[in-house]
């Protein structure tokens, strides 16, 4: 039963890291380092979940990279004038 409980813990950590990576990638005020330091400070509370913390941080960093790209492509207002200027320049 311990193996199944660990599997559920690791899957929950991966899913939580995915959600945290989406939030840090899309929201400009929430930086990935802030969340990583907050999670790393919680390691001392439970020594059994060190691998789960590593799974969380890895899932968060991978998800952050992909979702930060979405913000730079079309969501950020700073890129729109540059993109329009480049389109008009090539006409």
PDB file of N, CA and C in Angstrom:
ATOM      1  N   UNK A   1       0.822  -1.201   0.000  1.00  0.00           N
ATOM      2  CA  UNK A   1       0.000   0.000   0.000  1.00  0.00           C
ATOM      3  C   UNK A   1       0.861   1.257   0.000  1.00  0.00           C
ATOM      4  N   UNK A   2       2.072   1.125   0.503  1.00  0.00           N
ATOM      5  CA  UNK A   2       2.938   2.304   0.561  1.00  0.00           C
ATOM      6  C   UNK A   2       3.342   2.766  -0.835  1.00  0.00           C
ATOM      7  N   UNK A   3       3.531   1.837  -1.756  1.00  0.00           N
ATOM      8  CA  UNK A   3       3.890   2.186  -3.128  1.00  0.00           C
ATOM      9  C   UNK A   3       2.784   2.963  -3.830  1.00  0.00           C
ATOM     10  N   UNK A   4       1.547   2.557  -3.616  1.00  0.00           N
ATOM     11  CA  UNK A   4       0.421   3.260  -4.227  1.00  0.00           C
ATOM     12  C   UNK A   4       0.260   4.654  -3.641  1.00  0.00           C
ATOM     13  N   UNK A   5       0.507   4.790  -2.355  1.00  0.00           N
ATOM     14  CA  UNK A   5       0.409   6.112  -1.722  1.00  0.00           C
ATOM     15  C   UNK A   5       1.497   7.042  -2.246  1.00  0.00           C
ATOM     16  N   UNK A   6       2.695   6.511  -2.461  1.00  0.00           N
ATOM     17  CA  UNK A   6       3.766   7.328  -3.022  1.00  0.00           C
ATOM     18  C   UNK A   6       3.462   7.728  -4.457  1.00  0.00           C
ATOM     19  N   UNK A   7       2.872   6.816  -5.219  1.00  0.00           N
ATOM     20  CA  UNK A   7       2.511   7.134  -6.589  1.00  0.00           C
ATOM     21  C   UNK A   7       1.486   8.259  -6.640  1.00  0.00           C
ATOM     22  N   UNK A   8       0.497   8.198  -5.773  1.00  0.00           N
ATOM     23  CA  UNK A   8      -0.507   9.258  -5.714  1.00  0.00           C
ATOM     24  C   UNK A   8       0.133  10.574  -5.291  1.00  0.00           C
ATOM     25  N   UNK A   9       1.069  10.522  -4.347  1.00  0.00           N
ATOM     26  CA  UNK A   9       1.777  11.733  -3.912  1.00  0.00           C
ATOM     27  C   UNK A   9       2.572  12.345  -5.048  1.00  0.00           C
ATOM     28  N   UNK A  10       3.264  11.515  -5.838  1.00  0.00           N
ATOM     29  CA  UNK A  10       4.075  12.029  -6.936  1.00  0.00           C
ATOM     30  C   UNK A  10       3.207  12.571  -8.071  1.00  0.00           C
ATOM     31  N   UNK A  11       2.091  11.910  -8.335  1.00  0.00           N
ATOM     32  CA  UNK A  11       1.180  12.424  -9.356  1.00  0.00           C
ATOM     33  C   UNK A  11       0.535  13.742  -8.927  1.00  0.00           C
ATOM     34  N   UNK A  12       0.207  13.849  -7.647  1.00  0.00           N
ATOM     35  CA  UNK A  12      -0.349  15.108  -7.137  1.00  0.00           C
ATOM     36  C   UNK A  12       0.699  16.223  -7.196  1.00  0.00           C
ATOM     37  N   UNK A  13       1.949  15.893  -6.905  1.00  0.00           N
ATOM     38  CA  UNK A  13       3.021  16.893  -6.983  1.00  0.00           C
ATOM     39  C   UNK A  13       3.237  17.332  -8.429  1.00  0.00           C
ATOM     40  N   UNK A  14       3.179  16.398  -9.365  1.00  0.00           N
ATOM     41  CA  UNK A  14       3.343  16.746 -10.779  1.00  0.00           C
ATOM     42  C   UNK A  14       2.184  17.612 -11.264  1.00  0.00           C
ATOM     43  N   UNK A  15       0.967  17.277 -10.867  1.00  0.00           N
ATOM     44  CA  UNK A  15      -0.196  18.077 -11.261  1.00  0.00           C
ATOM     45  C   UNK A  15      -0.142  19.465 -10.621  1.00  0.00           C
ATOM     46  N   UNK A  16       0.258  19.531  -9.356  1.00  0.00           N
ATOM     47  CA  UNK A  16       0.408  20.832  -8.704  1.00  0.00           C
ATOM     48  C   UNK A  16       1.495  21.674  -9.355  1.00  0.00           C
ATOM     49  N   UNK A  17       2.587  21.032  -9.764  1.00  0.00           N
ATOM     50  CA  UNK A  17       3.639  21.745 -10.478  1.00  0.00           C
ATOM     51  C   UNK A  17       3.178  22.247 -11.830  1.00  0.00           C
ATOM     52  N   UNK A  18       2.340  21.463 -12.493  1.00  0.00           N
ATOM     53  CA  UNK A  18       1.777  21.893 -13.773  1.00  0.00           C
ATOM     54  C   UNK A  18       0.916  23.138 -13.596  1.00  0.00           C
ATOM     55  N   UNK A  19       0.072  23.129 -12.588  1.00  0.00           N
ATOM     56  CA  UNK A  19      -0.789  24.290 -12.327  1.00  0.00           C
ATOM     57  C   UNK A  19       0.050  25.503 -11.926  1.00  0.00           C
ATOM     58  N   UNK A  20       1.049  25.302 -11.066  1.00  0.00           N
ATOM     59  CA  UNK A  20       1.913  26.409 -10.653  1.00  0.00           C
ATOM     60  C   UNK A  20       2.711  26.942 -11.836  1.00  0.00           C
ATOM     61  N   UNK A  21       3.152  26.080 -12.743  1.00  0.00           N
ATOM     62  CA  UNK A  21       3.873  26.524 -13.932  1.00  0.00           C
ATOM     63  C   UNK A  21       3.001  27.329 -14.868  1.00  0.00           C
ATOM     64  N   UNK A  22       1.737  26.946 -14.986  1.00  0.00           N
ATOM     65  CA  UNK A  22       0.803  27.726 -15.802  1.00  0.00           C
ATOM     66  C   UNK A  22       0.620  29.111 -15.198  1.00  0.00           C
ATOM     67  N   UNK A  23       0.450  29.163 -13.886  1.00  0.00           N
ATOM     68  CA  UNK A  23       0.251  30.458 -13.232  1.00  0.00           C
ATOM     69  C   UNK A  23       1.484  31.348 -13.326  1.00  0.00           C
ATOM     70  N   UNK A  24       2.671  30.778 -13.114  1.00  0.00           N
ATOM     71  CA  UNK A  24       3.883  31.590 -13.194  1.00  0.00           C
ATOM     72  C   UNK A  24       4.221  31.965 -14.633  1.00  0.00           C
ATOM     73  N   UNK A  25       3.799  31.176 -15.590  1.00  0.00           N
ATOM     74  CA  UNK A  25       4.072  31.507 -16.976  1.00  0.00           C
ATOM     75  C   UNK A  25       3.145  32.567 -17.535  1.00  0.00           C
ATOM     76  N   UNK A  26       1.911  32.594 -17.079  1.00  0.00           N
ATOM     77  CA  UNK A  26       0.929  33.513 -17.634  1.00  0.00           C
ATOM     78  C   UNK A  26       0.868  34.821 -16.845  1.00  0.00           C
ATOM     79  N   UNK A  27       0.973  34.758 -15.531  1.00  0.00           N
ATOM     80  CA  UNK A  27       0.895  35.966 -14.713  1.00  0.00           C
ATOM     81  C   UNK A  27       2.268  36.618 -14.604  1.00  0.00           C
ATOM     82  N   UNK A  28       2.405  37.863 -15.045  1.00  0.00           N
ATOM     83  CA  UNK A  28       3.736  38.475 -15.030  1.00  0.00           C
ATOM     84  C   UNK A  28       4.242  38.821 -13.636  1.00  0.00           C
ATOM     85  N   UNK A  29       3.400  38.997 -12.660  1.00  0.00           N
ATOM     86  CA  UNK A  29       3.847  39.372 -11.321  1.00  0.00           C
ATOM     87  C   UNK A  29       4.289  38.205 -10.461  1.00  0.00           C
ATOM     88  N   UNK A  30       3.921  37.015 -10.849  1.00  0.00           N
ATOM     89  CA  UNK A  30       4.260  35.811 -10.086  1.00  0.00           C
ATOM     90  C   UNK A  30       5.432  35.118 -10.757  1.00  0.00           C
ATOM     91  N   UNK A  31       6.598  35.209 -10.139  1.00  0.00           N
ATOM     92  CA  UNK A  31       7.810  34.652 -10.736  1.00  0.00           C
ATOM     93  C   UNK A  31       8.028  33.222 -10.268  1.00  0.00           C
ATOM     94  N   UNK A  32       8.649  32.432 -11.106  1.00  0.00           N
ATOM     95  CA  UNK A  32       8.880  31.024 -10.795  1.00  0.00           C
ATOM     96  C   UNK A  32       9.819  30.880  -9.598  1.00  0.00           C
ATOM     97  N   UNK A  33      10.767  31.795  -9.450  1.00  0.00           N
ATOM     98  CA  UNK A  33      11.699  31.711  -8.322  1.00  0.00           C
ATOM     99  C   UNK A  33      10.993  31.956  -6.990  1.00  0.00           C
ATOM    100  N   UNK A  34       9.975  32.808  -6.995  1.00  0.00           N
ATOM    101  CA  UNK A  34       9.211  33.059  -5.770  1.00  0.00           C
ATOM    102  C   UNK A  34       8.502  31.788  -5.310  1.00  0.00           C
ATOM    103  N   UNK A  35       7.882  31.090  -6.247  1.00  0.00           N
ATOM    104  CA  UNK A  35       7.181  29.855  -5.903  1.00  0.00           C
ATOM    105  C   UNK A  35       8.182  28.772  -5.497  1.00  0.00           C
ATOM    106  N   UNK A  36       9.330  28.714  -6.180  1.00  0.00           N
ATOM    107  CA  UNK A  36      10.341  27.703  -5.855  1.00  0.00           C
ATOM    108  C   UNK A  36      10.911  27.909  -4.458  1.00  0.00           C
ATOM    109  N   UNK A  37      11.158  29.144  -4.069  1.00  0.00           N
ATOM    110  CA  UNK A  37      11.670  29.417  -2.723  1.00  0.00           C
ATOM    111  C   UNK A  37      10.613  29.096  -1.673  1.00  0.00           C
ATOM    112  N   UNK A  38       9.365  29.404  -1.964  1.00  0.00           N
ATOM    113  CA  UNK A  38       8.286  29.092  -1.027  1.00  0.00           C
ATOM    114  C   UNK A  38       8.147  27.586  -0.838  1.00  0.00           C
ATOM    115  N   UNK A  39       8.225  26.835  -1.925  1.00  0.00           N
ATOM    116  CA  UNK A  39       8.113  25.376  -1.834  1.00  0.00           C
ATOM    117  C   UNK A  39       9.343  24.790  -1.151  1.00  0.00           C
ATOM    118  N   UNK A  40      10.525  25.334  -1.467  1.00  0.00           N
ATOM    119  CA  UNK A  40      11.752  24.830  -0.844  1.00  0.00           C
ATOM    120  C   UNK A  40      11.779  25.109   0.651  1.00  0.00           C
ATOM    121  N   UNK A  41      11.122  26.174   1.088  1.00  0.00           N
ATOM    122  CA  UNK A  41      11.070  26.447   2.519  1.00  0.00           C
ATOM    123  C   UNK A  41      10.149  25.474   3.252  1.00  0.00           C
ATOM    124  N   UNK A  42       9.252  24.836   2.522  1.00  0.00           N
ATOM    125  CA  UNK A  42       8.343  23.863   3.140  1.00  0.00           C
ATOM    126  C   UNK A  42       8.962  22.476   3.262  1.00  0.00           C
ATOM    127  N   UNK A  43      10.148  22.264   2.681  1.00  0.00           N
ATOM    128  CA  UNK A  43      10.781  20.945   2.733  1.00  0.00           C
ATOM    129  C   UNK A  43      11.094  20.547   4.169  1.00  0.00           C
ATOM    130  N   UNK A  44      11.494  21.490   5.001  1.00  0.00           N
ATOM    131  CA  UNK A  44      11.854  21.190   6.378  1.00  0.00           C
ATOM    132  C   UNK A  44      10.697  20.694   7.218  1.00  0.00           C
ATOM    133  N   UNK A  45       9.474  20.931   6.764  1.00  0.00           N
ATOM    134  CA  UNK A  45       8.314  20.500   7.536  1.00  0.00           C
ATOM    135  C   UNK A  45       8.083  18.998   7.442  1.00  0.00           C
ATOM    136  N   UNK A  46       8.448  18.409   6.298  1.00  0.00           N
ATOM    137  CA  UNK A  46       8.216  16.978   6.097  1.00  0.00           C
ATOM    138  C   UNK A  46       9.389  16.411   5.300  1.00  0.00           C
ATOM    139  N   UNK A  47      10.247  15.653   5.941  1.00  0.00           N
ATOM    140  CA  UNK A  47      11.427  15.119   5.270  1.00  0.00           C
ATOM    141  C   UNK A  47      11.114  13.957   4.344  1.00  0.00           C
ATOM    142  N   UNK A  48       9.918  13.394   4.418  1.00  0.00           N
ATOM    143  CA  UNK A  48       9.560  12.260   3.578  1.00  0.00           C
ATOM    144  C   UNK A  48       9.200  12.677   2.154  1.00  0.00           C
ATOM    145  N   UNK A  49       8.948  13.940   1.933  1.00  0.00           N
ATOM    146  CA  UNK A  49       8.460  14.370   0.623  1.00  0.00           C
ATOM    147  C   UNK A  49       9.519  15.119  -0.186  1.00  0.00           C
ATOM    148  N   UNK A  50      10.800  14.788  -0.017  1.00  0.00           N
ATOM    149  CA  UNK A  50      11.840  15.471  -0.779  1.00  0.00           C
ATOM    150  C   UNK A  50      11.747  15.156  -2.267  1.00  0.00           C
ATOM    151  N   UNK A  51      11.483  13.905  -2.608  1.00  0.00           N
ATOM    152  CA  UNK A  51      11.351  13.549  -4.019  1.00  0.00           C
ATOM    153  C   UNK A  51      10.087  14.163  -4.611  1.00  0.00           C
ATOM    154  N   UNK A  52       9.025  14.227  -3.846  1.00  0.00           N
ATOM    155  CA  UNK A  52       7.797  14.860  -4.327  1.00  0.00           C
ATOM    156  C   UNK A  52       8.025  16.348  -4.569  1.00  0.00           C
ATOM    157  N   UNK A  53       8.837  16.982  -3.747  1.00  0.00           N
ATOM    158  CA  UNK A  53       9.165  18.388  -3.957  1.00  0.00           C
ATOM    159  C   UNK A  53       9.970  18.561  -5.234  1.00  0.00           C
ATOM    160  N   UNK A  54      10.895  17.651  -5.498  1.00  0.00           N
ATOM    161  CA  UNK A  54      11.667  17.704  -6.733  1.00  0.00           C
ATOM    162  C   UNK A  54      10.771  17.492  -7.953  1.00  0.00           C
ATOM    163  N   UNK A  55       9.807  16.595  -7.850  1.00  0.00           N
ATOM    164  CA  UNK A  55       8.855  16.376  -8.945  1.00  0.00           C
ATOM    165  C   UNK A  55       8.031  17.631  -9.174  1.00  0.00           C
ATOM    166  N   UNK A  56       7.600  18.281  -8.104  1.00  0.00           N
ATOM    167  CA  UNK A  56       6.831  19.521  -8.208  1.00  0.00           C
ATOM    168  C   UNK A  56       7.637  20.605  -8.908  1.00  0.00           C
ATOM    169  N   UNK A  57       8.887  20.803  -8.490  1.00  0.00           N
ATOM    170  CA  UNK A  57       9.714  21.856  -9.076  1.00  0.00           C
ATOM    171  C   UNK A  57      10.042  21.564 -10.539  1.00  0.00           C
ATOM    172  N   UNK A  58      10.290  20.312 -10.875  1.00  0.00           N
ATOM    173  CA  UNK A  58      10.579  19.961 -12.257  1.00  0.00           C
ATOM    174  C   UNK A  58       9.355  20.173 -13.147  1.00  0.00           C
ATOM    175  N   UNK A  59       8.195  19.740 -12.688  1.00  0.00           N
ATOM    176  CA  UNK A  59       6.968  19.932 -13.472  1.00  0.00           C
ATOM    177  C   UNK A  59       6.646  21.413 -13.612  1.00  0.00           C
ATOM    178  N   UNK A  60       6.893  22.183 -12.562  1.00  0.00           N
ATOM    179  CA  UNK A  60       6.628  23.616 -12.621  1.00  0.00           C
ATOM    180  C   UNK A  60       7.562  24.301 -13.607  1.00  0.00           C
ATOM    181  N   UNK A  61       8.836  23.927 -13.607  1.00  0.00           N
ATOM    182  CA  UNK A  61       9.775  24.597 -14.504  1.00  0.00           C
ATOM    183  C   UNK A  61       9.501  24.260 -15.967  1.00  0.00           C
ATOM    184  N   UNK A  62       9.148  23.019 -16.263  1.00  0.00           N
ATOM    185  CA  UNK A  62       8.844  22.645 -17.648  1.00  0.00           C
ATOM    186  C   UNK A  62       7.571  23.333 -18.121  1.00  0.00           C
ATOM    187  N   UNK A  63       6.560  23.348 -17.285  1.00  0.00           N
ATOM    188  CA  UNK A  63       5.302  23.999 -17.649  1.00  0.00           C
ATOM    189  C   UNK A  63       5.485  25.508 -17.791  1.00  0.00           C
ATOM    190  N   UNK A  64       6.325  26.093 -16.959  1.00  0.00           N
ATOM    191  CA  UNK A  64       6.569  27.535 -17.006  1.00  0.00           C
ATOM    192  C   UNK A  64       7.188  27.947 -18.338  1.00  0.00           C
ATOM    193  N   UNK A  65       8.110  27.156 -18.843  1.00  0.00           N
ATOM    194  CA  UNK A  65       8.781  27.486 -20.100  1.00  0.00           C
ATOM    195  C   UNK A  65       7.777  27.553 -21.247  1.00  0.00           C
ATOM    196  N   UNK A  66       6.885  26.589 -21.329  1.00  0.00           N
ATOM    197  CA  UNK A  66       5.927  26.567 -22.424  1.00  0.00           C
ATOM    198  C   UNK A  66       4.866  27.654 -22.290  1.00  0.00           C
ATOM    199  N   UNK A  67       4.429  27.942 -21.079  1.00  0.00           N
ATOM    200  CA  UNK A  67       3.375  28.934 -20.916  1.00  0.00           C
ATOM    201  C   UNK A  67       3.915  30.356 -20.908  1.00  0.00           C
ATOM    202  N   UNK A  68       5.180  30.554 -20.619  1.00  0.00           N
ATOM    203  CA  UNK A  68       5.766  31.884 -20.717  1.00  0.00           C
ATOM    204  C   UNK A  68       5.872  32.307 -22.182  1.00  0.00           C
ATOM    205  N   UNK A  69       6.080  31.351 -23.059  1.00  0.00           N
ATOM    206  CA  UNK A  69       6.137  31.640 -24.483  1.00  0.00           C
ATOM    207  C   UNK A  69       4.792  32.170 -24.979  1.00  0.00           C
ATOM    208  N   UNK A  70       3.696  31.652 -24.481  1.00  0.00           N
ATOM    209  CA  UNK A  70       2.374  32.129 -24.883  1.00  0.00           C
ATOM    210  C   UNK A  70       2.177  33.589 -24.521  1.00  0.00           C
ATOM    211  N   UNK A  71       2.701  33.993 -23.391  1.00  0.00           N
ATOM    212  CA  UNK A  71       2.571  35.381 -22.968  1.00  0.00           C
ATOM    213  C   UNK A  71       3.357  36.295 -23.899  1.00  0.00           C
ATOM    214  N   UNK A  72       4.511  35.859 -24.358  1.00  0.00           N
ATOM    215  CA  UNK A  72       5.337  36.700 -25.209  1.00  0.00           C
ATOM    216  C   UNK A  72       4.805  36.792 -26.634  1.00  0.00           C
ATOM    217  N   UNK A  73       4.071  35.806 -27.084  1.00  0.00           N
ATOM    218  CA  UNK A  73       3.614  35.806 -28.472  1.00  0.00           C
ATOM    219  C   UNK A  73       2.437  36.749 -28.691  1.00  0.00           C
ATOM    220  N   UNK A  74       1.392  36.622 -27.905  1.00  0.00           N
ATOM    221  CA  UNK A  74       0.216  37.406 -28.227  1.00  0.00           C
ATOM    222  C   UNK A  74      -0.472  38.095 -27.080  1.00  0.00           C
ATOM    223  N   UNK A  75      -0.170  37.733 -25.867  1.00  0.00           N
ATOM    224  CA  UNK A  75      -0.885  38.294 -24.731  1.00  0.00           C
ATOM    225  C   UNK A  75      -0.278  39.614 -24.288  1.00  0.00           C
ATOM    226  N   UNK A  76       1.029  39.739 -24.392  1.00  0.00           N
ATOM    227  CA  UNK A  76       1.726  40.920 -23.903  1.00  0.00           C
ATOM    228  C   UNK A  76       1.493  42.103 -24.838  1.00  0.00           C
ATOM    229  N   UNK A  77       1.127  43.257 -24.286  1.00  0.00           N
ATOM    230  CA  UNK A  77       0.897  44.424 -25.155  1.00  0.00           C
ATOM    231  C   UNK A  77       2.185  45.006 -25.711  1.00  0.00           C
ATOM    232  N   UNK A  78       3.331  44.655 -25.175  1.00  0.00           N
ATOM    233  CA  UNK A  78       4.591  45.210 -25.649  1.00  0.00           C
ATOM    234  C   UNK A  78       5.004  44.640 -26.994  1.00  0.00           C
ATOM    235  N   UNK A  79       4.512  43.477 -27.356  1.00  0.00           N
ATOM    236  CA  UNK A  79       4.912  42.854 -28.606  1.00  0.00           C
ATOM    237  C   UNK A  79       4.024  43.252 -29.771  1.00  0.00           C
ATOM    238  N   UNK A  80       2.843  43.762 -29.529  1.00  0.00           N
ATOM    239  CA  UNK A  80       1.912  44.067 -30.616  1.00  0.00           C
ATOM    240  C   UNK A  80       2.401  45.183 -31.531  1.00  0.00           C
ATOM    241  N   UNK A  81       2.877  46.321 -31.022  1.00  0.00           N
ATOM    242  CA  UNK A  81       3.365  47.352 -31.959  1.00  0.00           C
ATOM    243  C   UNK A  81       4.559  46.875 -32.777  1.00  0.00           C
ATOM    244  N   UNK A  82       5.430  46.107 -32.162  1.00  0.00           N
ATOM    245  CA  UNK A  82       6.590  45.598 -32.878  1.00  0.00           C
ATOM    246  C   UNK A  82       6.163  44.652 -33.991  1.00  0.00           C
ATOM    247  N   UNK A  83       5.196  43.811 -33.700  1.00  0.00           N
ATOM    248  CA  UNK A  83       4.723  42.855 -34.695  1.00  0.00           C
ATOM    249  C   UNK A  83       4.037  43.584 -35.851  1.00  0.00           C
ATOM    250  N   UNK A  84       3.231  44.599 -35.557  1.00  0.00           N
ATOM    251  CA  UNK A  84       2.564  45.357 -36.613  1.00  0.00           C
ATOM    252  C   UNK A  84       3.566  46.142 -37.433  1.00  0.00           C
ATOM    253  N   UNK A  85       4.574  46.698 -36.784  1.00  0.00           N
ATOM    254  CA  UNK A  85       5.597  47.450 -37.480  1.00  0.00           C
ATOM    255  C   UNK A  85       6.371  46.547 -38.434  1.00  0.00           C
ATOM    256  N   UNK A  86       6.674  45.349 -38.002  1.00  0.00           N
ATOM    257  CA  UNK A  86       7.391  44.413 -38.869  1.00  0.00           C
ATOM    258  C   UNK A  86       6.527  43.983 -40.060  1.00  0.00           C
ATOM    259  N   UNK A  87       5.233  43.830 -39.845  1.00  0.00           N
ATOM    260  CA  UNK A  87       4.350  43.453 -40.947  1.00  0.00           C
ATOM    261  C   UNK A  87       4.252  44.574 -41.968  1.00  0.00           C
ATOM    262  N   UNK A  88       4.136  45.820 -41.525  1.00  0.00           N
ATOM    263  CA  UNK A  88       4.057  46.938 -42.430  1.00  0.00           C
ATOM    264  C   UNK A  88       5.379  47.187 -43.142  1.00  0.00           C
ATOM    265  N   UNK A  89       6.466  46.856 -42.493  1.00  0.00           N
ATOM    266  CA  UNK A  89       7.790  47.065 -43.085  1.00  0.00           C
ATOM    267  C   UNK A  89       8.018  46.147 -44.274  1.00  0.00           C
ATOM    268  N   UNK A  90       7.427  44.981 -44.270  1.00  0.00           N
ATOM    269  CA  UNK A  90       7.649  44.000 -45.338  1.00  0.00           C
ATOM    270  C   UNK A  90       6.667  44.144 -46.490  1.00  0.00           C
ATOM    271  N   UNK A  91       5.734  45.051 -46.377  1.00  0.00           N
ATOM    272  CA  UNK A  91       4.734  45.217 -47.461  1.00  0.00           C
ATOM    273  C   UNK A  91       5.290  46.112 -48.539  1.00  0.00           C
TER     274      UNK A  91
END
